[in-house]
PDB file of C-alpha atoms and ligand atoms in Angstrom:
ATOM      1  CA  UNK A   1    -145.124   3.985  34.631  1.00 81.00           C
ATOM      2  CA  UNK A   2    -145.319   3.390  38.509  1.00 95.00           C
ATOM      3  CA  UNK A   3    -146.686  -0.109  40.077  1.00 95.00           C
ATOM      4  CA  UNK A   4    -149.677  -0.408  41.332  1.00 98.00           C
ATOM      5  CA  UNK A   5    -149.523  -2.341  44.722  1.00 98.00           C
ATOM      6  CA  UNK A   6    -151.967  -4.395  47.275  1.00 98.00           C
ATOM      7  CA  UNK A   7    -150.048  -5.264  50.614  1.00 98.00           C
ATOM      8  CA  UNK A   8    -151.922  -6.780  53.173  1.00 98.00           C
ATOM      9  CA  UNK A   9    -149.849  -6.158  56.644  1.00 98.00           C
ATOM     10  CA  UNK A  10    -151.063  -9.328  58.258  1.00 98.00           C
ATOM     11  CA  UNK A  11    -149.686  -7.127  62.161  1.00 98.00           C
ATOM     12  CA  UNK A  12    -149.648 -10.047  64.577  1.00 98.00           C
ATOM     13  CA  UNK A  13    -152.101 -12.580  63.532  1.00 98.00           C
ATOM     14  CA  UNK A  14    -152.432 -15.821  62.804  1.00 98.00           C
ATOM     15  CA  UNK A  15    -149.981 -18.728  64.710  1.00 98.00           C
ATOM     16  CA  UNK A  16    -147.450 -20.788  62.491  1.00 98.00           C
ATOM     17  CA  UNK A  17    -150.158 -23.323  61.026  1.00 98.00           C
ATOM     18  CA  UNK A  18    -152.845 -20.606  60.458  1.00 98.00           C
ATOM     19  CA  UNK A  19    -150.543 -17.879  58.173  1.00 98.00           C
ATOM     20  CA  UNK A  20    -148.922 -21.091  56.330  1.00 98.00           C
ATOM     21  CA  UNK A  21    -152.667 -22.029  55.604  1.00 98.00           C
ATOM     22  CA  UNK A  22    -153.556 -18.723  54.397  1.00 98.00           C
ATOM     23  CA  UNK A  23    -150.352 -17.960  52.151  1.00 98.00           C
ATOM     24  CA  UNK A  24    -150.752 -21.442  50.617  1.00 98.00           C
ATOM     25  CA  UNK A  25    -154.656 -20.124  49.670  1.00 98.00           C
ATOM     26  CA  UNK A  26    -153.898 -17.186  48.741  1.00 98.00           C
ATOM     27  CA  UNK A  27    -150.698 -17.972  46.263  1.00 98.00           C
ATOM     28  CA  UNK A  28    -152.956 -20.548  44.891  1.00 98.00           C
ATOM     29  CA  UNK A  29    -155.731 -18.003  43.824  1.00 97.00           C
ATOM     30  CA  UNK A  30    -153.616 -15.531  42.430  1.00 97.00           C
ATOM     31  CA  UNK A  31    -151.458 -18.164  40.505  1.00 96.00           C
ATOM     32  CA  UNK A  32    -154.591 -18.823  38.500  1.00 90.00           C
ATOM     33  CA  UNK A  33    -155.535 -15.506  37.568  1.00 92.00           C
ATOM     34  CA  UNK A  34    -154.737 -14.208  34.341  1.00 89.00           C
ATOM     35  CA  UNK A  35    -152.374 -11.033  35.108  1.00 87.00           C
ATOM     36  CA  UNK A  36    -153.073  -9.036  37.588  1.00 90.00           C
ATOM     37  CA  UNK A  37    -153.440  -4.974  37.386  1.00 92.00           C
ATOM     38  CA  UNK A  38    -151.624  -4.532  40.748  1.00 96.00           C
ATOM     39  CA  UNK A  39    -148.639  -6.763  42.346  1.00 97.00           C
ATOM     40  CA  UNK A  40    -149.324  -8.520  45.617  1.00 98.00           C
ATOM     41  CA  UNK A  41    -147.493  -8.503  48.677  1.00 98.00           C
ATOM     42  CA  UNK A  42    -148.092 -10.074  52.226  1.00 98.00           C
ATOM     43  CA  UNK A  43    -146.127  -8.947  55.399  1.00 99.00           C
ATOM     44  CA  UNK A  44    -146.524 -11.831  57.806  1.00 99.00           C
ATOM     45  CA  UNK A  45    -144.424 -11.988  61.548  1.00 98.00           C
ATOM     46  CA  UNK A  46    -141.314 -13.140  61.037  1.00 98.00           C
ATOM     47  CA  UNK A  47    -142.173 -16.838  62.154  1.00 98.00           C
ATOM     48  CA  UNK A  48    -143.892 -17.632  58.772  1.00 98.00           C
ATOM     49  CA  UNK A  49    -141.600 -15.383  56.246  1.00 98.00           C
ATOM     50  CA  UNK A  50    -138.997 -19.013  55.076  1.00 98.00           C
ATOM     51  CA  UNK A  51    -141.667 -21.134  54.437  1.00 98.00           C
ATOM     52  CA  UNK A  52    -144.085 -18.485  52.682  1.00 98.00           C
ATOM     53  CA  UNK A  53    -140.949 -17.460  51.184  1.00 98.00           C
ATOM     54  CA  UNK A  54    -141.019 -21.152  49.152  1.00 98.00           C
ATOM     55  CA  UNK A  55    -144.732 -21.440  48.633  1.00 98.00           C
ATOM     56  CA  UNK A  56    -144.801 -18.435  47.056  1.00 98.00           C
ATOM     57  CA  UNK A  57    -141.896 -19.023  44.750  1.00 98.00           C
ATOM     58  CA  UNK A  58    -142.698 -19.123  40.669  1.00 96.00           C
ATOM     59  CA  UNK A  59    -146.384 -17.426  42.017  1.00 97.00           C
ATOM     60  CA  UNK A  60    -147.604 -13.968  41.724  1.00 97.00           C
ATOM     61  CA  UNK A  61    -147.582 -13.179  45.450  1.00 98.00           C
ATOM     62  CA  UNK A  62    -144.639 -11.544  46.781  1.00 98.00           C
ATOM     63  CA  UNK A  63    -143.300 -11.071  50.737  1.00 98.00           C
ATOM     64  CA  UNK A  64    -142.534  -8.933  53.155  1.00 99.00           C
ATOM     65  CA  UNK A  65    -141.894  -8.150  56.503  1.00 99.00           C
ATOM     66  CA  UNK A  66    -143.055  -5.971  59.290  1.00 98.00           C
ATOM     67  CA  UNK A  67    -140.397  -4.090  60.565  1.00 98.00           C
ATOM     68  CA  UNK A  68    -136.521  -5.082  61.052  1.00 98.00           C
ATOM     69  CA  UNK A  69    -133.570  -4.319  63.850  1.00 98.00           C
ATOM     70  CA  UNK A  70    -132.028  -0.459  63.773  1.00 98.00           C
ATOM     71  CA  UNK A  71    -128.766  -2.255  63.924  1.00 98.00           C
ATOM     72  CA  UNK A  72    -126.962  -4.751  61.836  1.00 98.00           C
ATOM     73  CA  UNK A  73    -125.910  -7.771  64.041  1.00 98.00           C
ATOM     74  CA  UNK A  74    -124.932  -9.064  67.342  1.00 98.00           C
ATOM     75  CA  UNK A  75    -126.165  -8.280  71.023  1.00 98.00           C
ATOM     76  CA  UNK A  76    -129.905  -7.010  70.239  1.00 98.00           C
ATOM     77  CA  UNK A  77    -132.006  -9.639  72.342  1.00 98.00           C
ATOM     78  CA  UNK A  78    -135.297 -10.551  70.227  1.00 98.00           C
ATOM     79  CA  UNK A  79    -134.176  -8.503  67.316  1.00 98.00           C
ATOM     80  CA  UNK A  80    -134.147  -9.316  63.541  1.00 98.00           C
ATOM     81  CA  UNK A  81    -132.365  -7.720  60.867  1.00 98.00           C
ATOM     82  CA  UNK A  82    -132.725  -6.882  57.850  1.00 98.00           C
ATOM     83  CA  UNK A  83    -130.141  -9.041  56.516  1.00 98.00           C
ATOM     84  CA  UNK A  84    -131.838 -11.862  58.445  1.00 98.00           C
ATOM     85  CA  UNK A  85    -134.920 -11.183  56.693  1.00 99.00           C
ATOM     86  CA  UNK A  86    -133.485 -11.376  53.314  1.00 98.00           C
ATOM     87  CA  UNK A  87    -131.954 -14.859  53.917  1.00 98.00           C
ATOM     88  CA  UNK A  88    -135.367 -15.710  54.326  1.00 98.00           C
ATOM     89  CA  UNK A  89    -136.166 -15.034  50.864  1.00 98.00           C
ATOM     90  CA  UNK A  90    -138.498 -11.933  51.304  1.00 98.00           C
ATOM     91  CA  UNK A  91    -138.395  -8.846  49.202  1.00 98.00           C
ATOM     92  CA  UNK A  92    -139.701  -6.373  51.253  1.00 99.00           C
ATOM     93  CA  UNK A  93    -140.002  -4.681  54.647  1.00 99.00           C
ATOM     94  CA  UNK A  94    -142.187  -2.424  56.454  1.00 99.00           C
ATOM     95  CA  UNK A  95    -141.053   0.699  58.036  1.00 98.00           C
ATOM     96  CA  UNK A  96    -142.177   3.645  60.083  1.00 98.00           C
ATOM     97  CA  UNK A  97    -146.163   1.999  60.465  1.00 98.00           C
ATOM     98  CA  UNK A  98    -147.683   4.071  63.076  1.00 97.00           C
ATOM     99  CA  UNK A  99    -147.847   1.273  65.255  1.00 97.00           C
ATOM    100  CA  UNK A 100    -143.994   0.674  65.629  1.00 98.00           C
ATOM    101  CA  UNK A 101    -144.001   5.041  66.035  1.00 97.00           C
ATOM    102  CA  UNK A 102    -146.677   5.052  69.263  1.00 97.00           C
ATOM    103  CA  UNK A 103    -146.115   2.020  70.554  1.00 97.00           C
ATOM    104  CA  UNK A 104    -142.575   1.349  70.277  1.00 98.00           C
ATOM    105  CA  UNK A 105    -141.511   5.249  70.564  1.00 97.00           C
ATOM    106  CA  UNK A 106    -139.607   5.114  66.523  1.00 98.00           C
ATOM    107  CA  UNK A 107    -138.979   8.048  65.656  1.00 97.00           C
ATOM    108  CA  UNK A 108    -137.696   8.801  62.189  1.00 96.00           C
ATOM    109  CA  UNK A 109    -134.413   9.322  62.872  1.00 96.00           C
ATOM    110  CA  UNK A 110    -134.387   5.879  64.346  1.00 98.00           C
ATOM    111  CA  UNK A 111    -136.298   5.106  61.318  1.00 98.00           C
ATOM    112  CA  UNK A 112    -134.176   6.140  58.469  1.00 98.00           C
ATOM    113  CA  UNK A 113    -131.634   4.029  60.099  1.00 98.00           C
ATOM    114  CA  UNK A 114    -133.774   0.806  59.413  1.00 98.00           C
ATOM    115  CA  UNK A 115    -134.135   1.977  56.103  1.00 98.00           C
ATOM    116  CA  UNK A 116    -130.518   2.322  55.583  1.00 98.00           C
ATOM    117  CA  UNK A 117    -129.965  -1.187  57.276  1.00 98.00           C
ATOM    118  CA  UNK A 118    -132.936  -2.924  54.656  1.00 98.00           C
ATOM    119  CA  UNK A 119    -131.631  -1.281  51.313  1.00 98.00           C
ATOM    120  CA  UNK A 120    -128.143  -1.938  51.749  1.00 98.00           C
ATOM    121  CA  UNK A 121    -129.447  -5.825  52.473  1.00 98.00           C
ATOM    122  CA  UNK A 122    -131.315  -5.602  49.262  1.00 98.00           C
ATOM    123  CA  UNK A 123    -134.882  -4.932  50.741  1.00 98.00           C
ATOM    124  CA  UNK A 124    -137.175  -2.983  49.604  1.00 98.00           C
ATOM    125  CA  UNK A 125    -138.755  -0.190  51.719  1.00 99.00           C
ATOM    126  CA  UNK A 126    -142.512   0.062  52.801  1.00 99.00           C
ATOM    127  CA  UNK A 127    -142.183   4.007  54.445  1.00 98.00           C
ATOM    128  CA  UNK A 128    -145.219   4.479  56.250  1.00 98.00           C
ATOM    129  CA  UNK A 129    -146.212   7.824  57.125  1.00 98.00           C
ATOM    130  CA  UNK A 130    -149.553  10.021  58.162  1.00 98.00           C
ATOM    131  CA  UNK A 131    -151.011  12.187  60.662  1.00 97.00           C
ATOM    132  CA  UNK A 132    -152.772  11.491  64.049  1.00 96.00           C
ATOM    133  CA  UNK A 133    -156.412  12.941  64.507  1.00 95.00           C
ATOM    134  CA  UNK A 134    -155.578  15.823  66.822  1.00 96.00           C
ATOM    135  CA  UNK A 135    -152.746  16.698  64.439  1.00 97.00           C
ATOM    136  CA  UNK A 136    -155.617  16.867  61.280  1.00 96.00           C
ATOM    137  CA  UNK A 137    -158.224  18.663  63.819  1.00 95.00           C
ATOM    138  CA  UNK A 138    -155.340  20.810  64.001  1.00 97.00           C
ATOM    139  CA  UNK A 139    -154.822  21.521  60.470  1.00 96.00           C
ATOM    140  CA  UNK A 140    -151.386  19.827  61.130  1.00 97.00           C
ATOM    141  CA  UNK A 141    -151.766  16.910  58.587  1.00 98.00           C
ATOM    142  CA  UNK A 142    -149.063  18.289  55.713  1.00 98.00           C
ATOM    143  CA  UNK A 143    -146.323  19.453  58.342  1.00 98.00           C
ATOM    144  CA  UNK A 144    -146.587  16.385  60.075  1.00 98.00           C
ATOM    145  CA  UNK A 145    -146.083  14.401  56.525  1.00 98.00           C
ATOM    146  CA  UNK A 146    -143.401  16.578  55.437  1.00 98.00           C
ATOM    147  CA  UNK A 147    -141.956  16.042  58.336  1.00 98.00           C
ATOM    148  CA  UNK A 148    -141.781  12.397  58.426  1.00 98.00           C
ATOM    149  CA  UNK A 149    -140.858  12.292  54.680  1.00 98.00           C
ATOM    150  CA  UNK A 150    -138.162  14.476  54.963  1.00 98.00           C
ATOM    151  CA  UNK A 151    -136.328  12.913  58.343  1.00 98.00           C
ATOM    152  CA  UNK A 152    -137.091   9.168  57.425  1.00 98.00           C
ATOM    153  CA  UNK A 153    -136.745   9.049  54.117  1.00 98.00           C
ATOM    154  CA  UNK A 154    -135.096  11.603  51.913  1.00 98.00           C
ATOM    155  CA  UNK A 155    -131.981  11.482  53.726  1.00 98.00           C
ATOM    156  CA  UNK A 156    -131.534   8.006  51.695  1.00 98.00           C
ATOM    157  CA  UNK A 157    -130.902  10.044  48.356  1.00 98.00           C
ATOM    158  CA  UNK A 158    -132.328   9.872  45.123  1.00 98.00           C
ATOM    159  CA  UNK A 159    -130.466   6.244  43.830  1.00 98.00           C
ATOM    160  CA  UNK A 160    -132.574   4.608  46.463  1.00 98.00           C
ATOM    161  CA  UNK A 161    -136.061   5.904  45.993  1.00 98.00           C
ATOM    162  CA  UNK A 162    -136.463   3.006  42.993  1.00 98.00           C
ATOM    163  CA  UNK A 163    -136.865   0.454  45.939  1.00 98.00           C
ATOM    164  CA  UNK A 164    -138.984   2.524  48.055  1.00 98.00           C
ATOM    165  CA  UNK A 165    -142.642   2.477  48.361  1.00 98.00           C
ATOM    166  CA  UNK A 166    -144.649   4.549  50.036  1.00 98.00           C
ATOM    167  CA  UNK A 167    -147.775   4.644  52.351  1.00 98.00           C
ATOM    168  CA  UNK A 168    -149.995   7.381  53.637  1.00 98.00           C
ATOM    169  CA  UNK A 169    -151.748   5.476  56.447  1.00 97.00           C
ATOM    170  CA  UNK A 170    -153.548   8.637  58.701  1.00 97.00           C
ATOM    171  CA  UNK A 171    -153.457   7.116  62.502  1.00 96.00           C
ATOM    172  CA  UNK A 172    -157.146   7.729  63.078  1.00 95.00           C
ATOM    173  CA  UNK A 173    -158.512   5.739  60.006  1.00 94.00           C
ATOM    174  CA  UNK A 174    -156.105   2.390  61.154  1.00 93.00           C
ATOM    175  CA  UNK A 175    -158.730  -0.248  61.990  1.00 89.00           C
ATOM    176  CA  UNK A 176    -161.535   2.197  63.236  1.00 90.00           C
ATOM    177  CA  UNK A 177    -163.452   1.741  60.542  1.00 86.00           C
ATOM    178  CA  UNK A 178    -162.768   5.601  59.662  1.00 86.00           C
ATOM    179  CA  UNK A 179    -161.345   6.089  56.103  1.00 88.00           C
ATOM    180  CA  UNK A 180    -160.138   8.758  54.803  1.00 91.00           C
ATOM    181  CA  UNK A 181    -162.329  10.512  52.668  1.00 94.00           C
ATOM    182  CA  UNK A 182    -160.980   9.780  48.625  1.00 94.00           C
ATOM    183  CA  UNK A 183    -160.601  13.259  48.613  1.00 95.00           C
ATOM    184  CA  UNK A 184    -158.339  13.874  51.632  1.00 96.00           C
ATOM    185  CA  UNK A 185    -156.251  10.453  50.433  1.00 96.00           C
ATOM    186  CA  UNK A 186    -156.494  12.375  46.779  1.00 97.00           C
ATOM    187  CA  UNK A 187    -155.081  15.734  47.927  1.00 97.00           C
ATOM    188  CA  UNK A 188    -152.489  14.116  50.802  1.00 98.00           C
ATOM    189  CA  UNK A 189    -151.354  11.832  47.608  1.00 98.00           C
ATOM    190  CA  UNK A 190    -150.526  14.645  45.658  1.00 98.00           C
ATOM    191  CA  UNK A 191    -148.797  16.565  48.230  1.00 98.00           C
ATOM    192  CA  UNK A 192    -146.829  13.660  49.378  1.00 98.00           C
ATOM    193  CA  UNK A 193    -145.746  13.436  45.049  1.00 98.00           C
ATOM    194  CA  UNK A 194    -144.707  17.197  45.401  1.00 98.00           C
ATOM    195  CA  UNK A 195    -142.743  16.608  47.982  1.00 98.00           C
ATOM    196  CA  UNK A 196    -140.378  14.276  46.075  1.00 98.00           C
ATOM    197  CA  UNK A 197    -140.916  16.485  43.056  1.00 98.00           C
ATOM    198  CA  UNK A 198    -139.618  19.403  44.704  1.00 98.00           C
ATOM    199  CA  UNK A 199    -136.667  16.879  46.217  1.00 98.00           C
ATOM    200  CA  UNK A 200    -135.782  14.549  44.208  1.00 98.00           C
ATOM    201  CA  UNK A 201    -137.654  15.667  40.324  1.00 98.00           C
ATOM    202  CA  UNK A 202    -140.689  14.951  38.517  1.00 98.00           C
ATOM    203  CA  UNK A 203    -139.608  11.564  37.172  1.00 98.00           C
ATOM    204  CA  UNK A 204    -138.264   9.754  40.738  1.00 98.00           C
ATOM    205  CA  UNK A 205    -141.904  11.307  41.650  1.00 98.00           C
ATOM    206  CA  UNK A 206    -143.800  10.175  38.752  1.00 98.00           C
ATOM    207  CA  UNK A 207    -142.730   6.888  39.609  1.00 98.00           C
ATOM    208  CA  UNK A 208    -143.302   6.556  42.977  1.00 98.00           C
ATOM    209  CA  UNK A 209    -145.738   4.144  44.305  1.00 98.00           C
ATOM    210  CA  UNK A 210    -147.677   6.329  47.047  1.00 98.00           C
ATOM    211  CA  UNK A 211    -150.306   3.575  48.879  1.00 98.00           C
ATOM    212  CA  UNK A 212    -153.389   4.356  50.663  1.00 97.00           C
ATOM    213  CA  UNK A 213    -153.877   2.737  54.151  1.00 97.00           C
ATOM    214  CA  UNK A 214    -156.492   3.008  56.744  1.00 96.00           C
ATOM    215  CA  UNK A 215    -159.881   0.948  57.163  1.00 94.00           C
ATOM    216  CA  UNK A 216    -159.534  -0.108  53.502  1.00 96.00           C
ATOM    217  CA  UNK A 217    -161.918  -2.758  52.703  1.00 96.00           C
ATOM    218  CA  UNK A 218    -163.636  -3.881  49.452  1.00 97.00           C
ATOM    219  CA  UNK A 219    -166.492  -1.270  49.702  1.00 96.00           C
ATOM    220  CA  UNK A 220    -164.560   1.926  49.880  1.00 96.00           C
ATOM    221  CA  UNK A 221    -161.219   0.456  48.088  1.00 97.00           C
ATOM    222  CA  UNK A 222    -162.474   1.138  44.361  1.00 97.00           C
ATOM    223  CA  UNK A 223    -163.178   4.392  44.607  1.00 97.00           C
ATOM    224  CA  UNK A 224    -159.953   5.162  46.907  1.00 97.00           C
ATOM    225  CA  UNK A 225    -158.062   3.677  44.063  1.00 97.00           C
ATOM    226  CA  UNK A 226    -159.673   5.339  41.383  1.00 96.00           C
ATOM    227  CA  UNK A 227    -157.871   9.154  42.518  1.00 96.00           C
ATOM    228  CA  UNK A 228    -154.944  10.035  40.837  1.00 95.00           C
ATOM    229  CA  UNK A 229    -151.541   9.621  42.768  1.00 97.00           C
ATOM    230  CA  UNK A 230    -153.143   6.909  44.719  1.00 98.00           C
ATOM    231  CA  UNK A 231    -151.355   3.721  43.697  1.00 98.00           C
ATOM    232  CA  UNK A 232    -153.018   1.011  45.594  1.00 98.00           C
ATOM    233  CA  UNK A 233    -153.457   0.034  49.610  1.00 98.00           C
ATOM    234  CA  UNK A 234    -151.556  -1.102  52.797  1.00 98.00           C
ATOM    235  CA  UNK A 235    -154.715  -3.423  54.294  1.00 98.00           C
ATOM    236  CA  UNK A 236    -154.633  -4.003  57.565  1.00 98.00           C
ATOM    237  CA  UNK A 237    -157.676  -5.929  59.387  1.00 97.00           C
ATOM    238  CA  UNK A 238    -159.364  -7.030  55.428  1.00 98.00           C
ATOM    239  CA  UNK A 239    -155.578  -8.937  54.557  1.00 98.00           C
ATOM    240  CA  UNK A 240    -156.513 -11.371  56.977  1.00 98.00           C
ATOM    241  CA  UNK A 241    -159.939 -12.776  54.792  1.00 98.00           C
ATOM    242  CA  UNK A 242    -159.179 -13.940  51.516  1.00 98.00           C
ATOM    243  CA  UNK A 243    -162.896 -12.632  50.276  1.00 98.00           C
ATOM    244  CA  UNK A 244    -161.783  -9.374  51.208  1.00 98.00           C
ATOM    245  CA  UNK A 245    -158.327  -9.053  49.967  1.00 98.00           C
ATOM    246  CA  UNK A 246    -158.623 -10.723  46.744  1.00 98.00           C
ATOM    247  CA  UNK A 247    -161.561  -8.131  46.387  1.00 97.00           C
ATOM    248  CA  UNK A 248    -159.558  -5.252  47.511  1.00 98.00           C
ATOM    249  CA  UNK A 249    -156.980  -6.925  44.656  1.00 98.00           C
ATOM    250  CA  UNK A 250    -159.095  -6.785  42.157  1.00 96.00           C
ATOM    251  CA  UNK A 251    -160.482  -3.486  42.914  1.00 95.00           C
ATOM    252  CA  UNK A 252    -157.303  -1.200  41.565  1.00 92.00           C
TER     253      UNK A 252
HETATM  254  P1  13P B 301    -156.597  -1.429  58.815  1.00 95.29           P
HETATM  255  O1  13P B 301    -156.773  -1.751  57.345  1.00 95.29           O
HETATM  256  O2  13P B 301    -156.943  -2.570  59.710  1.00 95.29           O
HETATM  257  O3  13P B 301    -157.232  -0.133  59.186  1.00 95.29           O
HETATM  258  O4  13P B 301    -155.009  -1.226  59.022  1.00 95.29           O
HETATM  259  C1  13P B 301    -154.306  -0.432  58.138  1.00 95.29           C
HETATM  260  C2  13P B 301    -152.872  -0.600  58.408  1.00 95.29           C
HETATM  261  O5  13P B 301    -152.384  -0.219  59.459  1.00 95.29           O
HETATM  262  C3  13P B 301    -152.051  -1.266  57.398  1.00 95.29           C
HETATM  263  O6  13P B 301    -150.701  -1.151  57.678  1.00 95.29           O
END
């Protein structure tokens, strides 16, 4: 059976002391739960990912980043790789989140190119993908998807969909306080598992981790959760209060 997932994408908050702080509370909480129903992973900035990397260690908390380099090595001023990353010690990167797309102009061939770089340094993929609000006013919302799914990420072939997750995040419910109704996450989720169905067969798409993202907070996150094809959440703004994550946690 597919994972259930909570990752809290931390975006750029918190200064060295402050995320060190946080990961230390946070690893300590979920070390001393009994097992959890979903597995945990934080994406800090890059500044905190080696030391989280060793607090977290033997724990229950997991880490990734928030994006990586579209090349491998050498003259990219202010870039990190992937490989980089891994030496770190985190598991995990984030790719494709609309905010790298509209603000940093990634497109997904640009995209799948990260991917490449991440899985071939043994890090798994966070694919973010989902519409902007003119684009569902439009009736757009599926094409869009497909779209994005089928330039970013099926181009990486079927033996590498076992380390990719992914997340429907649509642009005009990130941190407006909008959400997706649990029906339009619902029938997006199960579109999104045809899509690899019809790609890649029903059992790379049966287990597929497919998160929600977008204004997810412990009100609204149960009953998101609760659809079928909705694995668990990306969580934005509520990562960043322990109340609110370990709620969000414990609400899959
Ligand atoms: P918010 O939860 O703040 O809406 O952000 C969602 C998100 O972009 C997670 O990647």
């Amino acid at each position: 059976m597919r994972k259930k997932i909570v990752a809290g994408n931390w975006k750029m908050n918190m200064n060295y002391e402050e995320g060190i702080a946080f990961a230390r509370t946070l690893d300590q909480y979920f070390r001393n739960k009994p097992a959890l129903k979903a597995d945990v992973i934080i994406c800090t900035p890059f500044i905190h990912l080696a030391e989280i990397a060793e607090i977290i260690k033997g724990g229950k908390v997991a880490l990734g980043a928030q994006n990586c380099a579209s090349e491998a090595s050498g003259a990219f001023t202010g870039e990190v790789s992937a490989y980089m990353i891994k030496s770190t010690g985190a598991e995990y990167v984030i790719i494709g989140h609309s905010e790298r797309r509209t603000y940093y102009n990634e497109d997904d061939r640009l995209l799948n190119k990260k991917c490449v770089l991440a899985l071939n340094s043994g890090l798994r993929v966070i694919f973010c993908c989902g519409e902007v609000k003119e684009q569902r006013e439009e009736g757009n919302h599926f094409v869009i998807v497909k779209r994005q799914l089928e330039e970013g990420l099926f181009p990486l072939g079927a033996e590498s969909m076992k380390d990719i997750i992914i997340a429907y995040e649509p642009v005009w419910a990130i941190g407006t306080g909008l959400t997706a109704t649990p029906e339009q996450a619902k029938e997006m989720h199960k579109y999104i598992r045809g899509l690899i169905k019809e790609k890649f067969g029903n059992k790379i798409a049966d287990d597929m981790t497919i998160l929600y993202g977008g204004s997810c907070k412990p009100s609204n996150a149960a009953e998101i959760f609760s659809k079928p094809d909705v694995d668990g959440g990306l969580i934005g703004g509520a990562s960043l209060k322990k109340e609110d994550f370990t709620a969000i946690v414990e609400a899959v």
